[in-house]
PDB file of C-alpha atoms in Angstrom:
ATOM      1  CA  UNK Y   1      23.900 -22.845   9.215  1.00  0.00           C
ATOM      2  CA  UNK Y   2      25.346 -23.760   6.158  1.00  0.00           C
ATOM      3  CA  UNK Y   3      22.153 -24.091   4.295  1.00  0.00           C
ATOM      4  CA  UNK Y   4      19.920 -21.141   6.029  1.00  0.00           C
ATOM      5  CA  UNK Y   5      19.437 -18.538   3.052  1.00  0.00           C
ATOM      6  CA  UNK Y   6      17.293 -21.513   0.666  1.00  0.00           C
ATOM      7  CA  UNK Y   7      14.201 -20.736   2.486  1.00  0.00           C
ATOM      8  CA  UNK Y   8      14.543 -16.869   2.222  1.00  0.00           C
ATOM      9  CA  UNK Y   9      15.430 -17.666  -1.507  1.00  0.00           C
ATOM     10  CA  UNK Y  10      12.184 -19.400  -2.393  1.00  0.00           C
ATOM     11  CA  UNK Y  11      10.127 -16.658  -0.174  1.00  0.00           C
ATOM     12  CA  UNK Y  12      12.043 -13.795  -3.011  1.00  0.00           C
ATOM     13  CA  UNK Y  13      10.726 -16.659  -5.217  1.00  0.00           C
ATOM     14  CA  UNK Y  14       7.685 -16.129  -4.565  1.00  0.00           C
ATOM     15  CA  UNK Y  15       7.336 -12.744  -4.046  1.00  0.00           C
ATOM     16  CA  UNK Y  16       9.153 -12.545  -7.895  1.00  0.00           C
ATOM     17  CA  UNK Y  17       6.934 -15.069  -9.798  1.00  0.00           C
ATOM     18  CA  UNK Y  18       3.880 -12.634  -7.865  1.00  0.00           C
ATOM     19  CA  UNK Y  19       5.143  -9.613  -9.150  1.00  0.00           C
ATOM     20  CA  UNK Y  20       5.754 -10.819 -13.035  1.00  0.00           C
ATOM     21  CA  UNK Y  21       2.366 -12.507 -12.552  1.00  0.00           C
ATOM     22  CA  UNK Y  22       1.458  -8.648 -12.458  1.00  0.00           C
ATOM     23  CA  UNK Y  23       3.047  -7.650 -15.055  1.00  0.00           C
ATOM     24  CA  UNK Y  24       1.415 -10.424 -17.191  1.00  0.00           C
ATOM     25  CA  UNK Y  25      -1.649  -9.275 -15.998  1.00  0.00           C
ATOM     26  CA  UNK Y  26      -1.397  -5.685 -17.297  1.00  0.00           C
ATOM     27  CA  UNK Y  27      -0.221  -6.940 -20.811  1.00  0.00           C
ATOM     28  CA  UNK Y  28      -3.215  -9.158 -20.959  1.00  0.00           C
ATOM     29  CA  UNK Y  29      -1.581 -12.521 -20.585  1.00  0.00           C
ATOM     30  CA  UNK Y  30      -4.079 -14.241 -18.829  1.00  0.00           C
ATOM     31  CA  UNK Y  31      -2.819 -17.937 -18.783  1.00  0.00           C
ATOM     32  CA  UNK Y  32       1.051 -16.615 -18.302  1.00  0.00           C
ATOM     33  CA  UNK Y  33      -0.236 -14.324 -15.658  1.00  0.00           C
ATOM     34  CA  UNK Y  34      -1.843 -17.883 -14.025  1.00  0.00           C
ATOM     35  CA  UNK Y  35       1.296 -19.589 -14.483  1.00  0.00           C
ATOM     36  CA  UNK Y  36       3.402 -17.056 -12.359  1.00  0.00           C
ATOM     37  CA  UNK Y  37       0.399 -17.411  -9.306  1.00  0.00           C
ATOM     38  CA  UNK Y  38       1.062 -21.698  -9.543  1.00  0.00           C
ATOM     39  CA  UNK Y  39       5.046 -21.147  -9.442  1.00  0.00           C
ATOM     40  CA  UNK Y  40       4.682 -18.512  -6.655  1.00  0.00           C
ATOM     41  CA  UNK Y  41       2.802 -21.260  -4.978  1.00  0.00           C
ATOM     42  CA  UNK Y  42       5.128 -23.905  -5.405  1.00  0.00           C
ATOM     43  CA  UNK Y  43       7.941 -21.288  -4.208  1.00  0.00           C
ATOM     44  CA  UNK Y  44       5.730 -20.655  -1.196  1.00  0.00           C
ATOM     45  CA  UNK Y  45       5.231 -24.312  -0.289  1.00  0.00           C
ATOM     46  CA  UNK Y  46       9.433 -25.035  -0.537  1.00  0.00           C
ATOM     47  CA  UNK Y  47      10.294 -21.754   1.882  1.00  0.00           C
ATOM     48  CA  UNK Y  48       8.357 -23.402   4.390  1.00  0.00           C
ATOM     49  CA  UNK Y  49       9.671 -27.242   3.941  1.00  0.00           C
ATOM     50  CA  UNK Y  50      12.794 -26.298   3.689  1.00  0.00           C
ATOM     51  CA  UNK Y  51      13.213 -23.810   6.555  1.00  0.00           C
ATOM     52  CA  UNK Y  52      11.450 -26.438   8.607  1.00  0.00           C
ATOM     53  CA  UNK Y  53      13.715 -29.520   7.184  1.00  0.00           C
ATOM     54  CA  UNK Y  54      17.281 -27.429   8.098  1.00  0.00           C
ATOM     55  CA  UNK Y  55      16.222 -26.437  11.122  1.00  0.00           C
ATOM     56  CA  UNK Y  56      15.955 -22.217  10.105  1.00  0.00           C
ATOM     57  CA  UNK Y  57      12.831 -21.052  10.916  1.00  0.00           C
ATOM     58  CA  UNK Y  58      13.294 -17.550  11.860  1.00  0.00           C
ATOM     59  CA  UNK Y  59      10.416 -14.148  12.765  1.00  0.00           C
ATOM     60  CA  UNK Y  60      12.399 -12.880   9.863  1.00  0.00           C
ATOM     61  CA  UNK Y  61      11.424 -15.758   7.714  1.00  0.00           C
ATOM     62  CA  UNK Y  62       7.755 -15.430   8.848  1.00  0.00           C
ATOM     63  CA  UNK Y  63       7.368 -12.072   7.443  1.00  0.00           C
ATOM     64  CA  UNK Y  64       9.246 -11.697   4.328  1.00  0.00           C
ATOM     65  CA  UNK Y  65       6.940 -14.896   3.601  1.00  0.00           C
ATOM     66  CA  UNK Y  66       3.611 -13.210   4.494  1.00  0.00           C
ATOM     67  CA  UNK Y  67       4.844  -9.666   2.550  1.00  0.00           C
ATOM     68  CA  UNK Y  68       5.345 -12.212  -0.488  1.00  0.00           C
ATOM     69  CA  UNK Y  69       2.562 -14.009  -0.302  1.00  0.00           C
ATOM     70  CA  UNK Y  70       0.299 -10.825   0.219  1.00  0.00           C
ATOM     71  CA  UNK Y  71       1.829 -10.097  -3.200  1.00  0.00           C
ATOM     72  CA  UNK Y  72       1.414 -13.206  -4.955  1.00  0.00           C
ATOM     73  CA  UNK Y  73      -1.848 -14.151  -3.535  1.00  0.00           C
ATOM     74  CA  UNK Y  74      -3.207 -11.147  -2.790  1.00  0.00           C
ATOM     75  CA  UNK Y  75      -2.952  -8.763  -5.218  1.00  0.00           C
ATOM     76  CA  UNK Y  76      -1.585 -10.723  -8.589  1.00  0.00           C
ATOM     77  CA  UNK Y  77      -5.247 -13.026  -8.066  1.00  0.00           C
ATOM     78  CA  UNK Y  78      -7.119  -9.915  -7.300  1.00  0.00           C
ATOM     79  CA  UNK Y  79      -5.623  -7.906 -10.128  1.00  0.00           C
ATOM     80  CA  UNK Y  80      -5.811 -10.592 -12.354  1.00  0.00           C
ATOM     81  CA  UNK Y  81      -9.468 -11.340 -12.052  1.00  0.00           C
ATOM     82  CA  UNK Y  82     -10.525  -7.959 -11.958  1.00  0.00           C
ATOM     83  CA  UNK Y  83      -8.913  -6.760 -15.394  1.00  0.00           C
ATOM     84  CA  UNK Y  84      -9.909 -10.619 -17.023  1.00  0.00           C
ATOM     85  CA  UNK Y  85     -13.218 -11.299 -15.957  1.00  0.00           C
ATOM     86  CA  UNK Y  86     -14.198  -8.318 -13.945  1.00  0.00           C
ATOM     87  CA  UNK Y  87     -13.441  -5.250 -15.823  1.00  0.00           C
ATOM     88  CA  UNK Y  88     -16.651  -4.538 -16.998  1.00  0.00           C
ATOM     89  CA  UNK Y  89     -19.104  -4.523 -13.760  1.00  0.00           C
ATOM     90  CA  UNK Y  90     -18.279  -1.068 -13.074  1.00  0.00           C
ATOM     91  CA  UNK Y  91     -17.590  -0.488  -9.008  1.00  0.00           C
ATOM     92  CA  UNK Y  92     -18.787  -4.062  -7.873  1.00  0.00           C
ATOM     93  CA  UNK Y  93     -15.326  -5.740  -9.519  1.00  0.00           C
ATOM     94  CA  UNK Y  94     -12.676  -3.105  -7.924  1.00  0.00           C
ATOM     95  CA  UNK Y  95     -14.529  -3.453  -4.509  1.00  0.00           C
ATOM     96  CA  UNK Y  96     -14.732  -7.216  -4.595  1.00  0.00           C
ATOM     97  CA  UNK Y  97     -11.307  -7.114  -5.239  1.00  0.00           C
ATOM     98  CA  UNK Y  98     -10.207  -5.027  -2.353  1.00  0.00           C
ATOM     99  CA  UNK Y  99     -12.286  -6.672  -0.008  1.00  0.00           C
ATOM    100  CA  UNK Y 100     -10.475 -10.043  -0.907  1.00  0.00           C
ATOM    101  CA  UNK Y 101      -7.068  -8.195  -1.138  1.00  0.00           C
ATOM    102  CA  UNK Y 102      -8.112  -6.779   2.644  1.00  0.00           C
ATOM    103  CA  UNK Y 103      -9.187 -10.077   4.004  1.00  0.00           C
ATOM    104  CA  UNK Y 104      -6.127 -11.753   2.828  1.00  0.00           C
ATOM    105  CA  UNK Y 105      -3.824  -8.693   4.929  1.00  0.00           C
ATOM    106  CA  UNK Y 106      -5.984  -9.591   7.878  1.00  0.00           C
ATOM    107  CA  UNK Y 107      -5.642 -13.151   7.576  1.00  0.00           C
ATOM    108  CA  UNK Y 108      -1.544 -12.940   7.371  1.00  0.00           C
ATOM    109  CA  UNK Y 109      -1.761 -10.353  10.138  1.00  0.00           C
ATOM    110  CA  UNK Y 110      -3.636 -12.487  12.280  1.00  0.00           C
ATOM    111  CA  UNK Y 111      -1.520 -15.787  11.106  1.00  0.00           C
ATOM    112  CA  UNK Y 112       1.689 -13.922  12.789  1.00  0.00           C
ATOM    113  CA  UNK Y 113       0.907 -13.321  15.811  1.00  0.00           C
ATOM    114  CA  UNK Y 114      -1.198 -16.696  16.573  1.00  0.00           C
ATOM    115  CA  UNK Y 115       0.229 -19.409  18.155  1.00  0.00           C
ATOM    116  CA  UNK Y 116       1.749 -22.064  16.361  1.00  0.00           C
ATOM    117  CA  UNK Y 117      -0.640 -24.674  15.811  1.00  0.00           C
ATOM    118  CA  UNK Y 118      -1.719 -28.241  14.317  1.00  0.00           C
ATOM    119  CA  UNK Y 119      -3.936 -26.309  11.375  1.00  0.00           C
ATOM    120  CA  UNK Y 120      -4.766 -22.996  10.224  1.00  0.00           C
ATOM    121  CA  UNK Y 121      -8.142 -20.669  11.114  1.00  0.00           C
ATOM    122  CA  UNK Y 122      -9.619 -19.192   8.554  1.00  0.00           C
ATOM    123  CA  UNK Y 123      -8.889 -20.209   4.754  1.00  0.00           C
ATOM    124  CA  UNK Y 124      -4.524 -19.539   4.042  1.00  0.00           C
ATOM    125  CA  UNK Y 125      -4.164 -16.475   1.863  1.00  0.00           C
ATOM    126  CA  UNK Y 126      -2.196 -19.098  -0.673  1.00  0.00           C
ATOM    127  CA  UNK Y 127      -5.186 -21.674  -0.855  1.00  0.00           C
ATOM    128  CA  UNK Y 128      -7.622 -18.657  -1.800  1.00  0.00           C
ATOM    129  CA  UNK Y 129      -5.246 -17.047  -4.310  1.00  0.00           C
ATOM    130  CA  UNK Y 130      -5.117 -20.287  -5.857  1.00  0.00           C
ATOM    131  CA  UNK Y 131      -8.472 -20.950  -6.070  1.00  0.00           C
ATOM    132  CA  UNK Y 132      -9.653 -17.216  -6.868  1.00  0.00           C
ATOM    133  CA  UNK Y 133      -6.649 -17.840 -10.122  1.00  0.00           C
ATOM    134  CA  UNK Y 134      -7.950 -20.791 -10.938  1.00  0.00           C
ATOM    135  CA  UNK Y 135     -11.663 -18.845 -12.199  1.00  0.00           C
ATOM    136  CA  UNK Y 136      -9.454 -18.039 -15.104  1.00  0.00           C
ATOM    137  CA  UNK Y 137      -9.369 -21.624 -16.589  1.00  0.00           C
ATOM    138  CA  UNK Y 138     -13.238 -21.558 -16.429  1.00  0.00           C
ATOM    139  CA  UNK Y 139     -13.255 -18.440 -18.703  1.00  0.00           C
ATOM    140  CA  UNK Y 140     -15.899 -16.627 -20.197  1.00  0.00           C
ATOM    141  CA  UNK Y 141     -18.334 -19.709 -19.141  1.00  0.00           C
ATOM    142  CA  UNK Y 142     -18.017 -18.325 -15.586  1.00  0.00           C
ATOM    143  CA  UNK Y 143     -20.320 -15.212 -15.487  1.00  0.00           C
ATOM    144  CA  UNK Y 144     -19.118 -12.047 -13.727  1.00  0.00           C
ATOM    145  CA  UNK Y 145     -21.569 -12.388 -10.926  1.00  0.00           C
ATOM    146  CA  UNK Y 146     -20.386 -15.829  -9.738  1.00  0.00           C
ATOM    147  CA  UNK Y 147     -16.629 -14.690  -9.830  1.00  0.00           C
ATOM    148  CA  UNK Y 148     -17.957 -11.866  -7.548  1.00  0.00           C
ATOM    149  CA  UNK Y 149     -19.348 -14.927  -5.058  1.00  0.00           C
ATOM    150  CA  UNK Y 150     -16.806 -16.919  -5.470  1.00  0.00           C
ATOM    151  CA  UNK Y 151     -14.127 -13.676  -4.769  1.00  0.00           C
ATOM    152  CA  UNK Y 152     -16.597 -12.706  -1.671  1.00  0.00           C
ATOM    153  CA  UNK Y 153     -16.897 -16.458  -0.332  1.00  0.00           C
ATOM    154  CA  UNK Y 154     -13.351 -16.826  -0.076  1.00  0.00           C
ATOM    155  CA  UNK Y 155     -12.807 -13.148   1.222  1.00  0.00           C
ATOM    156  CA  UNK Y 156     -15.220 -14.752   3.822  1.00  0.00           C
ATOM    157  CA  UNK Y 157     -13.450 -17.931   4.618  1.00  0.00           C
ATOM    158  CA  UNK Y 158     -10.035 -16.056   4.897  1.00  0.00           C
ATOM    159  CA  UNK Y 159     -11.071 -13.781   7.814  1.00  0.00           C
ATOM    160  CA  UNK Y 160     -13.424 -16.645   9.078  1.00  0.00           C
ATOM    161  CA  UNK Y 161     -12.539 -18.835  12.500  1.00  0.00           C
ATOM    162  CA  UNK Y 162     -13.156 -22.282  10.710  1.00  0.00           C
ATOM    163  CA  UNK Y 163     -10.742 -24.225  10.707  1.00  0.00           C
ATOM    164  CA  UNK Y 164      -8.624 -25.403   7.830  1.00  0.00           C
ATOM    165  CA  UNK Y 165      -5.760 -28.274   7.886  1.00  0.00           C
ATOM    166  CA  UNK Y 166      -2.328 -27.865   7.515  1.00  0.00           C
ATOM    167  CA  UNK Y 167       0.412 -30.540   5.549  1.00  0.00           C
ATOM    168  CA  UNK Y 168       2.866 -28.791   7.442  1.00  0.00           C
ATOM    169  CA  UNK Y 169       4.041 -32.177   9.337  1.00  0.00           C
ATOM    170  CA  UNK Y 170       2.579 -34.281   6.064  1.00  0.00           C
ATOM    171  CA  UNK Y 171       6.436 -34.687   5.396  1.00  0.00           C
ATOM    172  CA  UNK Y 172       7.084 -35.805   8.682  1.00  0.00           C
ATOM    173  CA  UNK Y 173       4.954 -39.020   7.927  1.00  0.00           C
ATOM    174  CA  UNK Y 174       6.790 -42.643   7.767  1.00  0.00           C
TER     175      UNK Y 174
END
């Protein structure tokens, strides 16, 4: 197809705004760090629409968008909470943050080889890096032990079997 490589080039989208997000995140830009996470997101919505609107979806597709996402969900939220609001609650902070980091892995792992369906189980690894990003807007109001709930509640929901809807067909709509 004419078209195919626009999905793949919003997934390396993605997976680019996630790693800069990083990078942010180690020079202690907080809100540009953010920024990156919200543009991965709005990468990681377009792979999908458009692979689904030209007719491309692919197994290749599939995982080149969970390795992204894994990036710029994953580890850019969990980094970036840990060093801005989390630095200073010695062990707790780095284990909340691989526990989220490991329950978003297991969510994407478990998202690929499930059957395609009407909605998701278990929270999407992009809904909970959004949210867990978000913290940072709240800012020093939000005290390190709620972050910590709010990090394990969505580890929780990830890995969970409730079920969450997806806008996947939302387009489809007249």
């Amino acid at each position: 197809m004419k078209w195919s490589w626009l999905p793949s080039m919003c997934t390396l989208g993605n997976l680019g705004f996630g790693s800069i997000s990083l990078l942010f995140t180690i020079e202690e830009r907080y809100d540009l760090a953010l920024l990156m996470i919200l543009l991965a997101a709005i990468c990681d919505v377009m792979d999908g629409l458009l692979a689904r609107m030209l007719h491309c979806t692919s197994d290749f597709g599939k995982q080149l968008d969970s390795l992204a996402d894994i990036i710029s969900f994953g580890i850019a939220p969990a980094f970036l909470i840990l060093l801005y609001r989390l630095e200073n609650v010695q062990w707790v902070g780095p284990v909340a943050a691989v526990a989220f980091l490991i329950c978003g892995a297991l969510r994407l792992a478990r998202f690929n080889i499930s059957a395609p369906s009407k909605g998701f189980v278990g929270m999407p690894i992009t809904a909970a890096g959004l949210l867990l990003s978000m913290t940072t807007l709240i800012g020093e109001r939000l005290k390190p032990e709620m972050v910590i709930l709010i990090m394990g509640l969505l580890s929780i929901l990830m890995i969970s079997r409730v079920p969450f809807p997806s806008f996947k067909k939302f387009g489809n709509r007249k």
